[in-house]
PDB file of C-alpha atoms and ligand atoms in Angstrom:
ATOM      1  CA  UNK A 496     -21.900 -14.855   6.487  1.00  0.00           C
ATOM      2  CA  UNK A 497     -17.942 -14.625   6.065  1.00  0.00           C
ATOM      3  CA  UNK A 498     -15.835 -12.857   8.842  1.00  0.00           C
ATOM      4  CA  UNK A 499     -12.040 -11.870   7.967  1.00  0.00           C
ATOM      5  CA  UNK A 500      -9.415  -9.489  10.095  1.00  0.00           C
ATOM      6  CA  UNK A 501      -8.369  -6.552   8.795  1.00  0.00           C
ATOM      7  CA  UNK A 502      -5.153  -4.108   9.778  1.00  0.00           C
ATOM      8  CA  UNK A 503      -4.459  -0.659   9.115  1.00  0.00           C
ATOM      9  CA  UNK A 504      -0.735  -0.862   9.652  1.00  0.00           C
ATOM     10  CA  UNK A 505       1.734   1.652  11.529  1.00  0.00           C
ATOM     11  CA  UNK A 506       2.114   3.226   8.124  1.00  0.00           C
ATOM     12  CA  UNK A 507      -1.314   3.847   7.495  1.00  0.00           C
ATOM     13  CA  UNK A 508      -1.991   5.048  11.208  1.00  0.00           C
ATOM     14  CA  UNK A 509       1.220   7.617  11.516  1.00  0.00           C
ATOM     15  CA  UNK A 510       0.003   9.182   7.603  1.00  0.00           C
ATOM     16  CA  UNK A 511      -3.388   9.095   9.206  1.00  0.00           C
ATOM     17  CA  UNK A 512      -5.408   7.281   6.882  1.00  0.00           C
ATOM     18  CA  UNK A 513      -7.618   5.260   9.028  1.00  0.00           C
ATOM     19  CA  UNK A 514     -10.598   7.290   8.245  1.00  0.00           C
ATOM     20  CA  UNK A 515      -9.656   6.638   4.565  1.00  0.00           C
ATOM     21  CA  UNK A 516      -9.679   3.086   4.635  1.00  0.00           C
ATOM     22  CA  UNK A 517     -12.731   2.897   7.013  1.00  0.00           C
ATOM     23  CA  UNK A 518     -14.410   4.706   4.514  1.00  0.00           C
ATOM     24  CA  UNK A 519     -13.991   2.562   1.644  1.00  0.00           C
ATOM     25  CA  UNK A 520     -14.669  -0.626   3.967  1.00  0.00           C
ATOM     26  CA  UNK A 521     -17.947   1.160   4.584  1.00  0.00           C
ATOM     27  CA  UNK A 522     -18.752   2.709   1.013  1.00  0.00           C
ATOM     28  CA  UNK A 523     -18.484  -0.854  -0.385  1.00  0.00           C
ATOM     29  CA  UNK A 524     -20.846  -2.598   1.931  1.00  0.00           C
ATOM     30  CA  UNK A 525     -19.171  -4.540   4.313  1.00  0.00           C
ATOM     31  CA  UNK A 526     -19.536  -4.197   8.275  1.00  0.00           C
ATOM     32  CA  UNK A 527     -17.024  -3.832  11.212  1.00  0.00           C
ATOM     33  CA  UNK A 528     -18.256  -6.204  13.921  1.00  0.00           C
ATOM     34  CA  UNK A 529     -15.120  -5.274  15.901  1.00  0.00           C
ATOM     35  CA  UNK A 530     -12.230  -2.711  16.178  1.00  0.00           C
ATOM     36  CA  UNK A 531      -9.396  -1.664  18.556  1.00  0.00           C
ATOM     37  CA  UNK A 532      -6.368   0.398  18.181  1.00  0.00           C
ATOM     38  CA  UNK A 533      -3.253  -1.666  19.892  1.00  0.00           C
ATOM     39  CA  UNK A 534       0.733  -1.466  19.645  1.00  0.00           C
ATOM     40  CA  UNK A 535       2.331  -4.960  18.980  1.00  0.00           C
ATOM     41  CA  UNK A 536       5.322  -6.075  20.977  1.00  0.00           C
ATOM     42  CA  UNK A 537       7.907  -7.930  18.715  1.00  0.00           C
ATOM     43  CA  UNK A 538       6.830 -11.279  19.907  1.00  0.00           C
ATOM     44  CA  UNK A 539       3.186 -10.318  19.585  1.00  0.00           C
ATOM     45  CA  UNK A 540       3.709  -9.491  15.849  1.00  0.00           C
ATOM     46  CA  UNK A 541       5.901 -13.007  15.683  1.00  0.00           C
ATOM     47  CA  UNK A 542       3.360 -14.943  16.312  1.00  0.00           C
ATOM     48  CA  UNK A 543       0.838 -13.300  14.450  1.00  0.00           C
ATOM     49  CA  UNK A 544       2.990 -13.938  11.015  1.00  0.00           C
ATOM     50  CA  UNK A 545       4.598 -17.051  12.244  1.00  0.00           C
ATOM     51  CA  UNK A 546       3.681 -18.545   8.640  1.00  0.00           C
ATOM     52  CA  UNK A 547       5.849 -16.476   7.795  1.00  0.00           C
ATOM     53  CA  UNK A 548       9.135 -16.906  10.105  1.00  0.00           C
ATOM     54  CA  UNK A 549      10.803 -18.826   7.066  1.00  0.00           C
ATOM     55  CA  UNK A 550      10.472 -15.905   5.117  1.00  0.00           C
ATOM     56  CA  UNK A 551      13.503 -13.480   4.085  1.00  0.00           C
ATOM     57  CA  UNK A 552      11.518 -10.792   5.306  1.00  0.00           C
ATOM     58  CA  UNK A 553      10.092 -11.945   8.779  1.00  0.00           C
ATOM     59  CA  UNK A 554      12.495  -9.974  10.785  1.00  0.00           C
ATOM     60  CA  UNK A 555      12.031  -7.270   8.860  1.00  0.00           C
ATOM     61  CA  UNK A 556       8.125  -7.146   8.683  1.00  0.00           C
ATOM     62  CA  UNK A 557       7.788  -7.962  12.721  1.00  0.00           C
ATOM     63  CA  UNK A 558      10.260  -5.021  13.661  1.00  0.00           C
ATOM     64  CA  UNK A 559       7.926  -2.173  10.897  1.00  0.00           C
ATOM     65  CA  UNK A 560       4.464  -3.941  12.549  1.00  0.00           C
ATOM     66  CA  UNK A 561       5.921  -3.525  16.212  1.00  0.00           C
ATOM     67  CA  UNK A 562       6.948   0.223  15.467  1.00  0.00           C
ATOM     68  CA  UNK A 563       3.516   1.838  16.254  1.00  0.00           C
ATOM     69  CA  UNK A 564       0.025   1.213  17.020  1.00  0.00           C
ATOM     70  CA  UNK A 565      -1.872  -0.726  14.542  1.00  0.00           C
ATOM     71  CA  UNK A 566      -5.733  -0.770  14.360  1.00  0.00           C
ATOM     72  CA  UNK A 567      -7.810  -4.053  14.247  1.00  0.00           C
ATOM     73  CA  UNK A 568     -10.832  -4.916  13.158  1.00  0.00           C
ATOM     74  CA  UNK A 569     -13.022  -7.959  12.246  1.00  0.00           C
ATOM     75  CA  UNK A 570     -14.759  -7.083   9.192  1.00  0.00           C
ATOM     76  CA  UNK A 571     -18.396  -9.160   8.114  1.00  0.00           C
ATOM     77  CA  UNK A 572     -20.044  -9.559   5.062  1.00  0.00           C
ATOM     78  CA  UNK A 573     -21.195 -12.219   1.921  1.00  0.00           C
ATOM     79  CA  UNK A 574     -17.398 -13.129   0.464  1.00  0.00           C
ATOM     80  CA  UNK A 575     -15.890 -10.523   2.827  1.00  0.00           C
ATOM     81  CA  UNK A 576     -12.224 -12.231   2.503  1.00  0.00           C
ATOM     82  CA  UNK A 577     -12.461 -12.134  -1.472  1.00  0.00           C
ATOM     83  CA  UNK A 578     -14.307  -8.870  -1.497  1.00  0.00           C
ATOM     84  CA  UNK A 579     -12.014  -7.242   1.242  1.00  0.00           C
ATOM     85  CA  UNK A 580      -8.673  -8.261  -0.484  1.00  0.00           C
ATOM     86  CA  UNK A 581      -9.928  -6.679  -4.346  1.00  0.00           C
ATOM     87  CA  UNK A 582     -10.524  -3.572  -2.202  1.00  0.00           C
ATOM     88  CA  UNK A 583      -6.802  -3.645  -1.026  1.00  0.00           C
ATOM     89  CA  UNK A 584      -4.843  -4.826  -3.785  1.00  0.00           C
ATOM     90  CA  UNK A 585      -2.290  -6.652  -4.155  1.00  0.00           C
ATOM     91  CA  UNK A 586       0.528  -7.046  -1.673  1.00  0.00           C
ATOM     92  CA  UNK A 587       3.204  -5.182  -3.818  1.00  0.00           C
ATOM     93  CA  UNK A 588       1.307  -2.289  -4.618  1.00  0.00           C
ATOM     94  CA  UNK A 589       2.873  -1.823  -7.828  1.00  0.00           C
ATOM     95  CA  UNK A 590       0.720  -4.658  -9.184  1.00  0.00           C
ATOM     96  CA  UNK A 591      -1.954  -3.650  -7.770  1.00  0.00           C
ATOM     97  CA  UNK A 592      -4.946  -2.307  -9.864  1.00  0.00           C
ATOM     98  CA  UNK A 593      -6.201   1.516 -10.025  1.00  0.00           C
ATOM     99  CA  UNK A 594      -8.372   2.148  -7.194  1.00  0.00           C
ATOM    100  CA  UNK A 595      -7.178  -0.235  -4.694  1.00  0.00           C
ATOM    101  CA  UNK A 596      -6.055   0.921  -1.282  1.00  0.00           C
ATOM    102  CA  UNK A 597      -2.828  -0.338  -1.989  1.00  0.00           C
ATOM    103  CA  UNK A 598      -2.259   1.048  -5.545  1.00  0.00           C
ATOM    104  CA  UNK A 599      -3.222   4.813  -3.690  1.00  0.00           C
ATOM    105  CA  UNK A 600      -1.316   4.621  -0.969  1.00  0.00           C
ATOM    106  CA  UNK A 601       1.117   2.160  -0.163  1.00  0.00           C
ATOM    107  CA  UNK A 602       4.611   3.078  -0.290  1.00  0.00           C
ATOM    108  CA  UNK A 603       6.485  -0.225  -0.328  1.00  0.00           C
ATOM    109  CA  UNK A 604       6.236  -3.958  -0.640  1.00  0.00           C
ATOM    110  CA  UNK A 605       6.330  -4.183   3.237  1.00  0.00           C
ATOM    111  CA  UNK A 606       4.956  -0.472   4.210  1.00  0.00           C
ATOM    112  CA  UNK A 607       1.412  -1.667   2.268  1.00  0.00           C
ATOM    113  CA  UNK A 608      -0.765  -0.188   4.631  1.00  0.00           C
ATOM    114  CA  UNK A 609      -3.252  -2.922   5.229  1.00  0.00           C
ATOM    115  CA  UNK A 610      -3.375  -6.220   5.858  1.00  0.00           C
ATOM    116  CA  UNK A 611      -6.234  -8.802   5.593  1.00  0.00           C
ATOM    117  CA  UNK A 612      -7.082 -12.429   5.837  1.00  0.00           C
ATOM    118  CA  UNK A 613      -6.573 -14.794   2.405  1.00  0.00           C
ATOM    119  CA  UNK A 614      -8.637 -17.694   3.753  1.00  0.00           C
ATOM    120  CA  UNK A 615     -11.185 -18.508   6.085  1.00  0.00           C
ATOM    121  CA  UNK A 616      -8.790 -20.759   8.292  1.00  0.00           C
ATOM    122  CA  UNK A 617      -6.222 -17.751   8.562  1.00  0.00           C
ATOM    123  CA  UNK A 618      -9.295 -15.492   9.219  1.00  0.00           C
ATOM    124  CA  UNK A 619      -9.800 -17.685  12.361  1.00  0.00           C
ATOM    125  CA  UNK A 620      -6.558 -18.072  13.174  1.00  0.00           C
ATOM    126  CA  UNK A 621      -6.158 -13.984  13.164  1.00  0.00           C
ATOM    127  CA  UNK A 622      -9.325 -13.073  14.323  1.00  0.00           C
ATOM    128  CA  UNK A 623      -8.873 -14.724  17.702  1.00  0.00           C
ATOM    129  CA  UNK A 624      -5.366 -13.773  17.640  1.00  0.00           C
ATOM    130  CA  UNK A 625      -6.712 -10.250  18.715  1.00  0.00           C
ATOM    131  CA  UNK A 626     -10.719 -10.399  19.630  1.00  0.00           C
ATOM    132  CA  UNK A 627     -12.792 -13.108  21.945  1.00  0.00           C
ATOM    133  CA  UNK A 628     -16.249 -13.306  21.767  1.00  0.00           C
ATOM    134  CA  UNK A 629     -17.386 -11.038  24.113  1.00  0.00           C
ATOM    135  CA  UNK A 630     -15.410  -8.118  21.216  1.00  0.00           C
ATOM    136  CA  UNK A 631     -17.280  -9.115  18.198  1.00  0.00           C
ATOM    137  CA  UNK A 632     -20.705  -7.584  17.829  1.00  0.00           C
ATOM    138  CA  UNK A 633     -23.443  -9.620  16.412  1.00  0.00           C
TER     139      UNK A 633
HETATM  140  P1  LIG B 349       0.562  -8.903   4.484  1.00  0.00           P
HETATM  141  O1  LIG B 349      -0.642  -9.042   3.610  1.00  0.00           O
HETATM  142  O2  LIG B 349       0.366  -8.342   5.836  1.00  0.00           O
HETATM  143  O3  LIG B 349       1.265 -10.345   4.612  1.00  0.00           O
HETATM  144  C1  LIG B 349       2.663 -10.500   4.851  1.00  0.00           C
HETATM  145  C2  LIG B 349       3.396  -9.200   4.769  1.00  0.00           C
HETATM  146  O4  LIG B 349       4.791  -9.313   4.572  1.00  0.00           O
HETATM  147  C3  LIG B 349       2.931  -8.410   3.544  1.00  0.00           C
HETATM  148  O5  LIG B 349       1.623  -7.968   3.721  1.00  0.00           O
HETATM  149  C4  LIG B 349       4.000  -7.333   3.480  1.00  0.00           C
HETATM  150  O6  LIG B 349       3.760  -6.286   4.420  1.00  0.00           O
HETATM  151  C5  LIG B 349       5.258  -8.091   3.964  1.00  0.00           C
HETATM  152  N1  LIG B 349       6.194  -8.396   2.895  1.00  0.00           N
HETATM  153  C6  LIG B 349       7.435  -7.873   2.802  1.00  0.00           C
HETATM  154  N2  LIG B 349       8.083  -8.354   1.761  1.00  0.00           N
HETATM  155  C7  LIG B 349       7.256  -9.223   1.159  1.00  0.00           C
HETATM  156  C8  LIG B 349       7.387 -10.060  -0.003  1.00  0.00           C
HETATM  157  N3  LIG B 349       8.485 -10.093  -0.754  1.00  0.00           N
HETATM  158  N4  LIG B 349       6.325 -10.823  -0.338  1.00  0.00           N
HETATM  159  C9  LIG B 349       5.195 -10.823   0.418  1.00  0.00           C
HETATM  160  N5  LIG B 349       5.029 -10.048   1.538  1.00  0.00           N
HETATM  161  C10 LIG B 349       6.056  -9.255   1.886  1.00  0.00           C
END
């Protein structure tokens, strides 16, 4: 059994589509083990994409995911990563296939209203970023 982290961005939250996007999470099988609404500092968002503080964009993406509360959650399943990013779609949502949560309602490369795990080292990495043991149901 596969864990991976999943966030509904401030985007998502302020349009309030959480139920949305818990829906779908739900409708196609998979399970949240764990889930909590915070709001990121900057350096709290920093060091959650520090793979990415080489990046054009780092500033950029750690100032729009410390601009409102976020909701986490640990998601469980067979393949959950895979199976959890087809459900999104891709990153820049006007790739992204018919369907997705992306392609519906993202509005922007960087406003893409979710975010999830692409490996199961990252998943790690992320999930204890925000969850110890005690959060995760089993
Ligand atoms: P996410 O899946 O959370 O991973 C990194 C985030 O950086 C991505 O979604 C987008 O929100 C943001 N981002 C902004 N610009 C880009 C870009 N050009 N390529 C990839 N990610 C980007």
């Amino acid at each position: 059994m596969q864990q991976t982290l999943s966030i509904i961005k401030p985007d998502g939250v302020k349009r309030g589509i959480i139920g949305e996007v818990i829906k779908r999470l739900e409708a196609s099988g998979i399970r949240i083990v764990a889930m909590k609404m915070l709001h990121l500092s900057k350096a709290q968002a920093e060091g959650f994409y520090s793979v990415h503080r080489e990046r054009p964009f780092f500033q950029s993406l750690t100032d729009f995911m410390s601009s409102g509360p976020v909701v986490v959650m640990v998601l469980e399943g067979e393949d959950v990563i895979q199976k959890y990013r087809t459900l999104m779609g891709a990153t820049d949502y006007r790739k992204a296939d018919e369907g997705t949560i992306r392609k519906d309602f993202a509005t922007d490369i960087e406003k893409n209203v979710v975010h999830g795990s692409d490996a199961p080292e990252t998943a790690a990495f992320e999930i204890g970023y925000f969850f110890n043991r005690l959060e995760i149901v089993h």
